[in-house]
CSV table of C-alpha atoms and ligand atoms in Angstrom, one decimal:
chain,number,residue,atom,x,y,z
N,1157,MET,CA,0.0,0.0,0.0
N,1158,ARG,CA,1.2,3.5,-0.8
N,1159,LEU,CA,0.5,5.8,2.0
N,1160,SER,CA,-0.5,8.6,-0.4
N,1161,ARG,CA,-3.5,6.4,-1.5
N,1162,TYR,CA,-4.3,5.0,1.9
N,1163,PHE,CA,-6.7,6.3,4.6
N,1164,LEU,CA,-4.6,6.7,7.7
N,1165,PRO,CA,-6.0,9.7,9.7
N,1166,VAL,CA,-3.2,10.1,12.2
N,1167,LEU,CA,-3.8,12.5,15.1
N,1168,LYS,CA,-1.0,14.9,16.2
N,1169,GLU,CA,-2.6,15.7,19.5
N,1170,THR,CA,-3.2,13.2,22.3
N,1171,PRO,CA,-7.0,12.8,22.6
N,1172,SER,CA,-8.1,14.0,26.0
N,1173,GLU,CA,-10.8,11.4,26.5
N,1174,ALA,CA,-8.3,8.5,26.3
N,1175,GLN,CA,-7.1,7.4,29.8
N,1176,ILE,CA,-4.9,4.5,28.9
N,1177,VAL,CA,-2.1,4.0,26.4
N,1178,SER,CA,-3.8,1.5,24.1
N,1179,HIS,CA,-6.8,3.7,23.6
N,1180,ARG,CA,-4.6,6.8,23.0
N,1181,TYR,CA,-2.5,5.0,20.4
N,1182,MET,CA,-5.5,3.4,18.6
N,1183,LEU,CA,-7.1,6.9,18.2
N,1184,ARG,CA,-3.8,8.6,17.3
N,1185,ALA,CA,-2.8,5.9,14.8
N,1186,GLY,CA,-6.2,6.3,13.1
N,1187,MET,CA,-7.3,2.7,13.9
N,1188,ILE,CA,-10.7,3.5,15.3
N,1189,LYS,CA,-13.2,6.4,15.6
N,1190,GLN,CA,-15.8,6.5,18.3
N,1191,ALA,CA,-19.3,6.6,16.8
N,1192,SER,CA,-21.0,6.9,20.2
N,1193,ALA,CA,-20.2,5.8,23.7
N,1194,GLY,CA,-18.6,2.4,23.6
N,1195,ILE,CA,-19.3,2.0,19.8
N,1196,TYR,CA,-16.5,2.3,17.3
N,1197,SER,CA,-15.9,2.4,13.6
N,1198,TRP,CA,-12.9,0.4,12.6
N,1199,LEU,CA,-10.8,2.4,10.3
N,1200,PRO,CA,-8.6,0.6,7.7
N,1201,LEU,CA,-5.5,0.1,9.9
N,1202,GLY,CA,-7.6,-1.1,12.9
N,1203,PHE,CA,-9.7,-3.3,10.7
N,1204,LYS,CA,-6.6,-5.0,9.3
N,1205,VAL,CA,-5.3,-5.9,12.8
N,1206,LEU,CA,-8.8,-7.0,13.9
N,1207,LYS,CA,-8.9,-9.4,10.9
N,1208,LYS,CA,-5.4,-10.8,11.7
N,1209,ILE,CA,-6.4,-11.5,15.2
N,1210,GLU,CA,-9.7,-13.1,14.1
N,1211,ASN,CA,-7.8,-15.2,11.6
N,1212,ILE,CA,-5.5,-16.6,14.3
N,1213,VAL,CA,-8.5,-17.5,16.4
N,1214,HIS,CA,-10.2,-19.2,13.4
N,1215,GLU,CA,-7.1,-21.2,12.7
N,1216,GLU,CA,-6.6,-22.4,16.2
N,1217,GLN,CA,-10.3,-23.3,16.7
N,1218,GLN,CA,-10.4,-25.3,13.5
N,1219,ARG,CA,-7.1,-27.0,14.4
N,1220,ALA,CA,-8.9,-28.2,17.6
N,1221,GLY,CA,-11.7,-29.6,15.5
N,1222,HIS,CA,-14.2,-26.9,16.3
N,1223,ILE,CA,-16.6,-25.9,13.5
N,1224,PRO,CA,-17.1,-22.3,12.3
N,1225,MET,CA,-20.6,-20.9,11.5
N,1226,LEU,CA,-22.4,-17.6,11.9
N,1227,MET,CA,-25.4,-16.7,14.0
N,1228,PRO,CA,-27.2,-13.3,13.8
N,1229,THR,CA,-26.7,-10.4,16.1
N,1230,ILE,CA,-30.4,-9.8,16.7
N,1231,GLN,CA,-32.2,-12.5,18.6
N,1232,SER,CA,-35.8,-13.2,19.6
N,1233,ALA,CA,-36.6,-12.7,23.3
N,1234,ASP,CA,-38.7,-15.9,23.3
N,1235,LEU,CA,-35.6,-18.1,23.5
N,1236,TRP,CA,-34.3,-16.2,26.4
N,1237,ARG,CA,-37.6,-16.5,28.2
N,1238,GLU,CA,-37.3,-20.3,27.8
N,1239,SER,CA,-33.9,-20.3,29.5
N,1240,GLY,CA,-35.1,-17.8,32.1
N,1241,ARG,CA,-32.4,-15.4,31.3
N,1242,TYR,CA,-34.6,-12.7,29.7
N,1243,ASP,CA,-35.3,-11.4,33.2
N,1244,ASP,CA,-32.1,-12.4,34.8
N,1245,TYR,CA,-29.7,-10.8,32.4
N,1246,GLY,CA,-30.5,-7.3,33.5
N,1247,GLU,CA,-29.7,-3.9,32.1
N,1248,GLU,CA,-26.6,-5.0,30.1
N,1249,MET,CA,-29.1,-6.5,27.5
N,1250,LEU,CA,-30.1,-4.1,24.8
N,1251,ARG,CA,-33.8,-4.8,24.3
N,1252,ILE,CA,-35.5,-3.9,21.0
N,1253,THR,CA,-39.1,-4.0,19.9
N,1254,ASP,CA,-39.9,-4.5,16.2
N,1255,ARG,CA,-42.8,-3.0,14.2
N,1256,HIS,CA,-45.0,-5.9,15.1
N,1257,ASN,CA,-44.4,-5.3,18.8
N,1258,ARG,CA,-42.2,-8.4,19.1
N,1259,ASP,CA,-39.5,-8.4,21.8
N,1260,MET,CA,-36.1,-8.7,20.2
N,1261,LEU,CA,-32.6,-8.2,21.6
N,1262,TYR,CA,-29.1,-7.6,20.4
N,1263,GLY,CA,-27.2,-10.7,21.5
N,1264,PRO,CA,-24.8,-10.3,24.4
N,1265,THR,CA,-23.9,-14.0,24.1
N,1266,ASN,CA,-25.5,-17.0,22.3
N,1267,GLU,CA,-26.2,-20.0,24.5
N,1268,GLU,CA,-29.9,-19.9,23.8
N,1269,LEU,CA,-29.6,-19.5,20.1
N,1270,ILE,CA,-27.1,-22.3,19.7
N,1271,THR,CA,-29.1,-24.6,21.9
N,1272,ASP,CA,-32.1,-24.0,19.7
N,1273,ILE,CA,-30.1,-24.9,16.6
N,1274,PHE,CA,-28.9,-28.0,18.4
N,1275,ARG,CA,-32.3,-29.3,19.5
N,1276,ALA,CA,-33.7,-28.8,16.1
N,1277,HIS,CA,-31.1,-30.9,14.3
N,1278,VAL,CA,-29.3,-33.3,16.7
N,1279,GLY,CA,-31.0,-36.2,18.5
N,1280,SER,CA,-28.4,-38.9,18.9
N,1281,TYR,CA,-25.2,-39.5,20.8
N,1282,LYS,CA,-23.8,-40.7,17.5
N,1283,ASP,CA,-23.6,-37.0,16.3
N,1284,LEU,CA,-21.5,-36.1,19.3
N,1285,PRO,CA,-19.0,-34.7,20.2
N,1286,LEU,CA,-19.9,-31.4,18.5
N,1287,THR,CA,-18.4,-28.0,19.0
N,1288,LEU,CA,-19.7,-25.1,17.0
N,1289,TYR,CA,-18.4,-21.5,17.2
N,1290,HIS,CA,-18.7,-18.2,15.5
N,1291,ILE,CA,-17.0,-14.8,15.6
N,1292,GLN,CA,-19.7,-12.1,15.7
N,1293,TRP,CA,-20.5,-8.7,17.1
N,1294,LYS,CA,-22.0,-8.6,20.6
N,1295,PHE,CA,-23.8,-5.8,22.4
N,1296,ARG,CA,-23.7,-5.3,26.2
N,1297,ASP,CA,-25.0,-2.0,27.5
N,1298,GLU,CA,-22.0,-1.6,29.9
N,1299,ILE,CA,-22.7,0.9,32.6
N,1300,ARG,CA,-19.3,2.4,32.1
N,1301,PRO,CA,-17.9,1.8,28.6
N,1302,ARG,CA,-14.3,3.0,28.7
N,1303,PHE,CA,-10.7,2.4,27.6
N,1304,GLY,CA,-11.7,2.3,23.9
N,1305,VAL,CA,-12.2,-1.2,22.5
N,1306,MET,CA,-11.3,-2.8,25.9
N,1307,ARG,CA,-14.7,-2.2,27.3
N,1308,GLY,CA,-17.0,-1.3,24.4
N,1309,ARG,CA,-20.7,-1.7,24.3
N,1310,GLU,CA,-20.5,-3.2,20.8
N,1311,PHE,CA,-17.6,-5.7,20.6
N,1312,TYR,CA,-16.3,-8.5,18.6
N,1313,MET,CA,-16.2,-11.9,20.2
N,1314,LYS,CA,-15.5,-15.5,19.4
N,1315,ASP,CA,-17.9,-17.7,21.2
N,1316,GLY,CA,-17.9,-21.5,20.9
N,1317,TYR,CA,-20.3,-24.1,22.3
N,1318,ASN,CA,-19.6,-27.8,22.9
N,1319,PHE,CA,-22.2,-30.5,23.0
N,1320,ASP,CA,-21.3,-33.8,24.6
N,1321,VAL,CA,-23.0,-36.9,25.8
N,1322,SER,CA,-21.5,-36.9,29.3
N,1323,LYS,CA,-19.7,-34.7,31.8
N,1324,ASP,CA,-16.4,-36.4,31.1
N,1325,ALA,CA,-16.7,-35.8,27.4
N,1326,ALA,CA,-17.7,-32.2,28.0
N,1327,LEU,CA,-14.7,-31.7,30.3
N,1328,HIS,CA,-12.5,-33.0,27.4
N,1329,ALA,CA,-14.0,-30.2,25.3
N,1330,TYR,CA,-13.2,-27.8,28.1
N,1331,ASN,CA,-9.6,-28.9,28.0
N,1332,ARG,CA,-9.4,-28.6,24.3
N,1333,HIS,CA,-10.5,-25.0,24.5
N,1334,LEU,CA,-8.0,-24.3,27.2
N,1335,VAL,CA,-5.2,-25.6,24.9
N,1336,SER,CA,-6.4,-23.9,21.8
N,1337,TYR,CA,-6.7,-20.6,23.8
N,1338,LEU,CA,-3.2,-20.9,25.1
N,1339,ARG,CA,-2.0,-21.4,21.6
N,1340,SER,CA,-4.0,-18.5,20.2
N,1341,TYR,CA,-2.7,-15.9,22.7
N,1342,GLU,CA,0.9,-17.0,22.4
N,1343,ARG,CA,0.7,-16.7,18.6
N,1344,MET,CA,-0.4,-13.0,19.2
N,1345,GLY,CA,2.7,-12.5,21.4
N,1346,LEU,CA,0.7,-12.5,24.6
N,1347,GLN,CA,1.0,-14.3,27.8
N,1348,ALA,CA,-2.6,-14.9,29.1
N,1349,ILE,CA,-2.7,-16.9,32.3
N,1350,PRO,CA,-5.7,-19.2,33.0
N,1351,MET,CA,-7.2,-18.2,36.4
N,1352,ARG,CA,-9.9,-19.8,38.4
N,1353,ALA,CA,-13.0,-17.5,38.0
N,1354,ASP,CA,-16.7,-17.1,38.7
N,1355,GLY,CA,-19.5,-18.2,36.5
N,1356,GLY,CA,-21.4,-14.9,36.4
N,1357,PRO,CA,-24.6,-14.8,34.4
N,1358,ILE,CA,-23.5,-17.6,32.1
N,1359,GLY,CA,-23.6,-20.0,35.1
N,1360,GLY,CA,-21.6,-23.0,36.1
N,1361,ASP,CA,-18.7,-23.3,38.6
N,1362,TYR,CA,-16.2,-25.0,36.3
N,1363,THR,CA,-14.6,-22.0,34.7
N,1364,HIS,CA,-11.3,-20.2,34.0
N,1365,GLU,CA,-10.6,-16.7,32.8
N,1366,PHE,CA,-7.5,-15.9,30.7
N,1367,LEU,CA,-5.8,-12.8,32.0
N,1368,VAL,CA,-3.0,-10.6,30.5
N,1369,LEU,CA,-1.1,-8.9,33.3
N,1370,ALA,CA,-1.2,-5.1,32.9
N,1371,ASP,CA,-1.5,-2.2,35.4
N,1372,THR,CA,-4.4,-0.9,33.4
N,1373,GLY,CA,-6.4,-4.2,33.7
N,1374,GLU,CA,-9.8,-4.0,35.3
N,1375,SER,CA,-9.5,-7.3,37.3
N,1376,GLU,CA,-7.6,-7.8,40.5
N,1377,VAL,CA,-5.6,-11.1,40.4
N,1378,PHE,CA,-3.7,-13.2,42.8
N,1379,TYR,CA,-1.2,-15.8,41.7
N,1380,ASP,CA,1.9,-17.9,42.3
N,1381,SER,CA,4.7,-16.3,40.2
N,1382,ALA,CA,5.6,-19.8,39.0
N,1383,VAL,CA,2.6,-19.6,36.6
N,1384,THR,CA,4.4,-16.9,34.6
N,1385,ASP,CA,7.2,-19.4,33.7
N,1386,LEU,CA,4.8,-21.6,31.8
N,1387,THR,CA,4.6,-21.4,28.0
N,1388,PHE,CA,2.9,-23.8,25.6
N,1389,GLY,CA,5.4,-23.2,22.8
N,1390,ASP,CA,5.3,-25.2,19.6
N,1391,ARG,CA,4.8,-28.6,21.2
N,1392,ASP,CA,2.6,-31.0,19.3
N,1393,ILE,CA,-0.8,-31.6,20.6
N,1394,ASP,CA,-3.3,-34.3,19.6
N,1395,TYR,CA,-6.7,-32.7,20.4
N,1396,ASP,CA,-8.3,-36.2,20.4
N,1397,ASP,CA,-6.0,-37.4,23.1
N,1398,VAL,CA,-7.9,-37.0,26.3
N,1399,ALA,CA,-5.0,-37.6,28.6
N,1400,GLN,CA,-2.7,-35.2,26.8
N,1401,CYS,CA,-5.2,-32.3,26.9
N,1402,GLN,CA,-5.9,-33.1,30.6
N,1403,ALA,CA,-2.2,-33.0,31.3
N,1404,VAL,CA,-2.0,-29.5,29.8
N,1405,LEU,CA,-4.9,-28.3,31.9
N,1406,GLU,CA,-3.2,-29.6,35.0
N,1407,GLU,CA,0.1,-28.1,34.1
N,1408,PHE,CA,-1.4,-24.7,33.6
N,1409,THR,CA,-4.0,-24.6,36.4
N,1410,SER,CA,-2.5,-26.5,39.3
N,1411,ARG,CA,-0.7,-23.5,40.7
N,1412,TYR,CA,-2.6,-20.8,42.5
N,1413,ALA,CA,-4.0,-18.2,40.1
N,1414,ARG,CA,-7.4,-16.6,40.8
N,1415,THR,CA,-9.3,-13.4,40.2
N,1416,ASP,CA,-10.7,-11.5,43.2
N,1417,GLU,CA,-14.1,-13.2,42.7
N,1418,THR,CA,-12.7,-16.6,43.8
N,1419,HIS,CA,-9.7,-15.5,45.7
N,1420,ASP,CA,-9.0,-17.5,48.9
N,1421,GLU,CA,-6.7,-15.8,51.3
N,1422,ALA,CA,-5.7,-19.0,53.2
N,1423,LEU,CA,-4.7,-20.8,50.0
N,1424,PHE,CA,-2.8,-17.8,48.7
N,1425,ASN,CA,-0.9,-17.5,52.0
N,1426,ALA,CA,0.2,-21.1,51.6
N,1427,ILE,CA,2.4,-20.1,48.6
N,1428,PRO,CA,6.0,-19.3,49.6
N,1429,GLU,CA,6.0,-15.6,50.3
N,1430,ASP,CA,8.5,-14.7,47.6
N,1431,ARG,CA,6.2,-16.2,44.9
N,1432,ARG,CA,3.0,-14.5,46.0
N,1433,ARG,CA,1.8,-11.8,43.6
N,1434,THR,CA,-1.1,-9.4,43.5
N,1435,ALA,CA,-1.6,-7.6,40.2
N,1436,ARG,CA,-4.0,-6.3,37.7
N,1437,GLY,CA,-5.1,-8.2,34.6
N,1438,ILE,CA,-7.1,-7.8,31.4
N,1439,GLU,CA,-9.6,-10.6,30.8
N,1440,VAL,CA,-9.1,-11.7,27.2
N,1441,GLY,CA,-11.2,-14.9,27.3
N,1442,GLN,CA,-13.2,-17.3,29.5
N,1443,ILE,CA,-14.1,-21.0,29.3
N,1444,PHE,CA,-17.1,-22.6,31.0
N,1445,TYR,CA,-18.5,-26.0,31.6
N,1446,PHE,CA,-22.1,-25.6,32.8
N,1447,GLY,CA,-23.5,-29.1,32.3
N,1448,THR,CA,-27.2,-29.2,31.5
N,1449,LYS,CA,-28.3,-25.8,32.6
N,1450,TYR,CA,-29.5,-24.7,29.1
N,1451,SER,CA,-30.3,-28.1,27.7
N,1452,GLU,CA,-32.7,-29.0,30.5
N,1453,ALA,CA,-34.4,-25.6,30.4
N,1454,MET,CA,-34.7,-25.8,26.6
N,1455,GLY,CA,-35.3,-29.5,26.1
N,1456,ALA,CA,-32.1,-30.3,24.2
N,1457,THR,CA,-31.7,-34.0,24.6
N,1458,VAL,CA,-29.9,-36.9,22.9
N,1459,GLN,CA,-30.5,-40.6,22.8
N,1460,THR,CA,-27.7,-42.5,24.5
N,1461,ALA,CA,-26.3,-45.9,23.2
N,1462,ASP,CA,-28.7,-47.8,25.6
N,1463,GLY,CA,-31.7,-45.8,24.3
N,1464,LYS,CA,-32.1,-43.4,27.1
N,1465,SER,CA,-33.0,-39.7,26.5
N,1466,VAL,CA,-30.6,-37.4,28.4
N,1467,PRO,CA,-30.0,-33.6,28.3
N,1468,VAL,CA,-26.8,-32.8,26.5
N,1469,HIS,CA,-23.8,-31.5,28.4
N,1470,MET,CA,-22.6,-28.1,27.3
N,1471,GLY,CA,-20.0,-25.5,27.8
N,1472,SER,CA,-19.3,-22.1,26.3
N,1473,HIS,CA,-16.0,-20.5,25.5
N,1474,GLY,CA,-15.3,-16.9,24.6
N,1475,ILE,CA,-12.4,-14.8,23.3
N,1476,GLY,CA,-12.6,-11.0,23.3
N,1477,VAL,CA,-11.3,-10.5,19.7
N,1478,SER,CA,-11.7,-6.7,19.7
N,1479,ARG,CA,-10.5,-6.3,23.3
N,1480,LEU,CA,-7.3,-8.2,22.3
N,1481,LEU,CA,-6.1,-5.2,20.2
N,1482,GLY,CA,-6.1,-3.1,23.3
N,1483,ALA,CA,-4.5,-5.9,25.4
N,1484,ILE,CA,-1.7,-6.4,22.8
N,1485,ILE,CA,-0.9,-2.7,22.7
N,1486,GLU,CA,-0.9,-2.5,26.5
N,1487,ALA,CA,1.6,-5.3,26.5
N,1488,SER,CA,3.7,-4.0,23.6
N,1489,HIS,CA,4.4,-0.3,23.2
N,1490,ASP,CA,6.9,2.4,24.1
N,1491,ASP,CA,6.6,6.2,24.3
N,1492,LYS,CA,6.7,6.6,20.5
N,1493,GLY,CA,3.8,4.2,19.8
N,1494,ILE,CA,2.7,0.7,19.2
N,1495,ILE,CA,5.1,-2.2,18.7
N,1496,TRP,CA,3.2,-4.9,16.8
N,1497,PRO,CA,4.1,-8.6,17.1
N,1498,GLU,CA,4.9,-9.9,13.6
N,1499,SER,CA,1.8,-12.2,13.7
N,1500,VAL,CA,-0.7,-9.4,13.9
N,1501,THR,CA,1.0,-6.4,12.4
N,1502,PRO,CA,-1.2,-4.5,9.9
N,1503,PHE,CA,1.8,-4.2,7.4
N,1504,HIS,CA,4.9,-6.3,7.5
N,1505,CYS,CA,7.2,-3.3,7.1
N,1506,GLY,CA,7.4,0.4,6.2
N,1507,ILE,CA,9.3,2.0,3.4
N,1508,VAL,CA,10.3,5.6,4.1
N,1509,ASN,CA,11.5,7.6,1.1
N,1510,LEU,CA,13.6,10.5,2.5
N,1511,LYS,CA,13.5,12.4,-0.7
N,1512,GLN,CA,10.3,12.0,-2.6
N,1513,GLY,CA,10.7,13.2,-6.1
N,1514,ASP,CA,14.3,12.3,-6.4
N,1515,ALA,CA,14.4,9.9,-9.4
N,1516,GLU,CA,16.9,7.5,-7.8
N,1517,ALA,CA,15.2,7.4,-4.4
N,1518,ASP,CA,11.8,6.9,-6.0
N,1519,ALA,CA,13.1,4.1,-8.2
N,1520,ALA,CA,14.8,2.3,-5.3
N,1521,CYS,CA,11.6,2.6,-3.2
N,1522,ASP,CA,9.5,1.2,-6.1
N,1523,ALA,CA,11.9,-1.7,-6.6
N,1524,LEU,CA,11.8,-2.5,-2.8
N,1525,TYR,CA,8.0,-2.3,-2.8
N,1526,GLN,CA,7.8,-4.7,-5.7
N,1527,SER,CA,10.2,-7.2,-4.3
N,1528,LEU,CA,8.5,-7.3,-1.0
N,1529,THR,CA,5.0,-7.6,-2.6
N,1530,ALA,CA,6.3,-10.4,-4.9
N,1531,LEU,CA,7.3,-12.3,-1.8
N,1532,GLY,CA,3.7,-12.1,-0.6
N,1533,LEU,CA,4.5,-9.5,2.0
N,1534,ASP,CA,2.5,-6.4,2.6
N,1535,PRO,CA,4.6,-3.2,2.8
N,1536,LEU,CA,3.4,0.3,3.6
N,1537,TYR,CA,5.3,2.8,1.4
N,1538,ASP,CA,5.4,6.3,2.8
N,1539,ASP,CA,5.6,8.1,-0.6
N,1540,ARG,CA,4.3,11.5,0.6
N,1541,SER,CA,6.3,14.7,0.2
N,1542,GLU,CA,6.8,15.1,3.9
N,1543,ARG,CA,9.7,15.8,6.2
N,1544,ALA,CA,11.7,12.7,7.3
N,1545,GLY,CA,10.9,13.5,11.0
N,1546,GLY,CA,7.1,13.3,10.3
N,1547,LYS,CA,7.4,10.1,8.4
N,1548,PHE,CA,9.5,8.4,11.1
N,1549,ALA,CA,7.0,9.6,13.8
N,1550,THR,CA,4.1,8.0,11.9
N,1551,MET,CA,6.0,4.7,11.3
N,1552,ASP,CA,6.9,4.6,15.0
N,1553,LEU,CA,3.3,5.4,16.1
N,1554,ILE,CA,1.7,2.7,13.9
N,1555,GLY,CA,4.3,0.2,15.1
N,1556,LEU,CA,5.3,-1.9,12.0
N,1557,PRO,CA,8.1,-4.3,13.0
N,1558,TRP,CA,10.5,-3.1,10.3
N,1559,ARG,CA,11.3,0.2,8.6
N,1560,ILE,CA,13.4,0.5,5.5
N,1561,THR,CA,14.7,4.0,5.0
N,1562,VAL,CA,15.8,5.0,1.5
N,1563,GLY,CA,17.7,8.2,0.7
N,1564,PRO,CA,20.0,9.6,-2.0
N,1565,ARG,CA,23.0,9.6,0.3
N,1566,GLY,CA,22.8,5.9,1.1
N,1567,LEU,CA,21.9,5.0,-2.4
N,1568,LYS,CA,25.3,6.5,-3.6
N,1569,ASN,CA,26.9,3.7,-1.6
N,1570,GLY,CA,24.3,1.2,-2.7
N,1571,VAL,CA,22.7,0.9,0.7
N,1572,VAL,CA,19.4,1.5,2.6
N,1573,GLU,CA,18.8,1.4,6.3
N,1574,LEU,CA,16.9,-1.3,8.1
N,1575,THR,CA,15.5,-0.4,11.5
N,1576,SER,CA,13.8,-2.8,14.0
N,1577,ARG,CA,10.9,-1.1,15.7
N,1578,ARG,CA,11.4,-3.3,18.8
N,1579,THR,CA,15.1,-2.8,19.5
N,1580,GLY,CA,15.4,0.6,17.7
N,1581,GLU,CA,18.6,-0.7,16.1
N,1582,SER,CA,19.5,0.3,12.5
N,1583,GLU,CA,21.8,-1.3,10.1
N,1584,GLU,CA,22.9,-0.3,6.6
N,1585,MET,CA,22.7,-3.0,3.9
N,1586,THR,CA,21.9,-3.5,0.3
N,1587,PRO,CA,18.2,-3.3,-0.6
N,1588,GLU,CA,18.3,-7.0,-1.5
N,1589,MET,CA,19.6,-7.9,2.0
N,1590,ALA,CA,16.9,-5.7,3.6
N,1591,VAL,CA,14.2,-7.6,1.7
N,1592,GLU,CA,15.7,-10.9,2.8
N,1593,LYS,CA,15.9,-9.9,6.5
N,1594,VAL,CA,12.3,-8.7,6.5
N,1595,ALA,CA,10.9,-11.7,4.8
J,2205,ATP,P1,-15.8,-8.5,31.8
J,2205,ATP,O1,-15.6,-9.2,33.1
J,2205,ATP,O2,-14.6,-7.7,31.3
J,2205,ATP,O3,-17.1,-7.7,31.8
J,2205,ATP,P2,-17.2,-10.8,30.9
J,2205,ATP,O4,-16.7,-11.7,31.9
J,2205,ATP,O5,-18.5,-10.1,31.1
J,2205,ATP,O6,-16.1,-9.6,30.7
J,2205,ATP,P3,-17.5,-12.9,28.9
J,2205,ATP,O7,-19.0,-13.1,29.0
J,2205,ATP,O8,-16.7,-13.9,29.7
J,2205,ATP,O9,-17.2,-11.4,29.4
J,2205,ATP,O10,-17.1,-12.8,27.4
J,2205,ATP,C1,-16.0,-13.4,26.8
J,2205,ATP,C2,-14.9,-12.3,26.5
J,2205,ATP,O11,-15.4,-11.2,25.7
J,2205,ATP,C3,-14.3,-11.7,27.7
J,2205,ATP,O12,-13.3,-12.5,28.3
J,2205,ATP,C4,-13.7,-10.4,27.1
J,2205,ATP,O13,-12.4,-10.6,26.6
J,2205,ATP,C5,-14.7,-10.0,26.0
J,2205,ATP,N1,-15.6,-8.9,26.5
J,2205,ATP,C6,-16.6,-9.0,27.4
J,2205,ATP,N2,-17.2,-7.8,27.5
J,2205,ATP,C7,-16.5,-7.0,26.7
J,2205,ATP,C8,-16.7,-5.6,26.4
J,2205,ATP,N3,-17.7,-4.9,27.0
J,2205,ATP,N4,-15.9,-5.0,25.5
J,2205,ATP,C9,-14.9,-5.8,24.9
J,2205,ATP,N5,-14.7,-7.1,25.1
J,2205,ATP,C10,-15.5,-7.7,26.0
J,2206,MG,MG1,-19.0,-8.2,31.7
J,2207,MG,MG1,-15.5,-11.2,33.6
J,2208,MG,MG1,-15.8,-13.5,31.5
């Protein structure tokens, strides 16, 4: 992409409404624009990152054997009356009446809708196990939307639902989700720690939240520092292997790590003192096993091998896709701007032309642009006639991992400059070598 043809409305001033760094940088980098409280338009740069994160989530869910689909945002209140949650959910639910006076709502989550789909089409244990998921906009009328996309009212969420014949089978689905979530967050360059949590309005007492440690997080967390040494890495996992998935769950959840909702002072104090930590965290996902809560209320049953009709065992599993942009920026930035991990960066590298209009510099930039594009990479070429300082500031703000700087002086010696956003280190090399390093 050539910057002169792109839409990147960078702000010079720091917006006064933004209290935390990720919100400030997302506004300043022209990634989002508030439409109304807690509701945002995703401008091209923000949209690109959102799609990259979404894509990682899709890949890891499908690797785990979970099946993508799409449910609507607007739901009928009748289903929620069946489960009893129409009254229970409270003011976070946006209720709508259509022209025929029917009660509708903008879905805050989808347990009812998916259970309705299940009961209409599945009746036998032979069709199980089954895990369906979608990535769709949700609406929750948060009392205090804030911190940009971190606590929006409209937000993008992956929510998956498992259907199993027994509690044991459903707990295997729970473990599969835990593993696939660990993999997803790590691919985004994040450490998200599974912590014992509270069921809330979804219900169930078998649940973990995934938290990214950050001072700006809204949750208070208590943990054994040993949990921060754990990484999933690139180990092989067979998602059908019950024992292997269970072992990962045990490895990642046996040490003390809890949110304030389930915190137990006595257990916490049993950890050696030098490993006790109290901190803040950002909730980027949660998994639940809630058994037959919805299937019993809504009559979702299956026939077992010995001919009995039993309510199906279920769980639900969410990832805050749009919140993750904020969480990644909170975890990876400096005072100049964002530092994107390679896996989610909106463009692979920036090309800065120090002297736009200089025939040699222009030709060298065009050649770099073409070589990078031919390799399937996605460069952002700043081809505007601006001062170098302004171009560098924009590149630093939007946080691309690499910058290739091209100017007449270097070109005389046949070199360009390659700069790493993370380390700030620059090195002169031939354009060919720069392409090789970035690729
Ligand atoms: P929170 O405690 O932050 O209100 P939640 O526990 O109500 O979140 P869940 O029902 O567990 O949320 O939804 C799954 C995920 O969706 C959360 O882990 C979070 O990452 C994301 N999420 C929830 N509410 C919001 C919101 N208002 N804005 C952005 N993301 C959200
Ligand atoms: Mg909430
Ligand atoms: Mg929560
Ligand atoms: Mg939650």
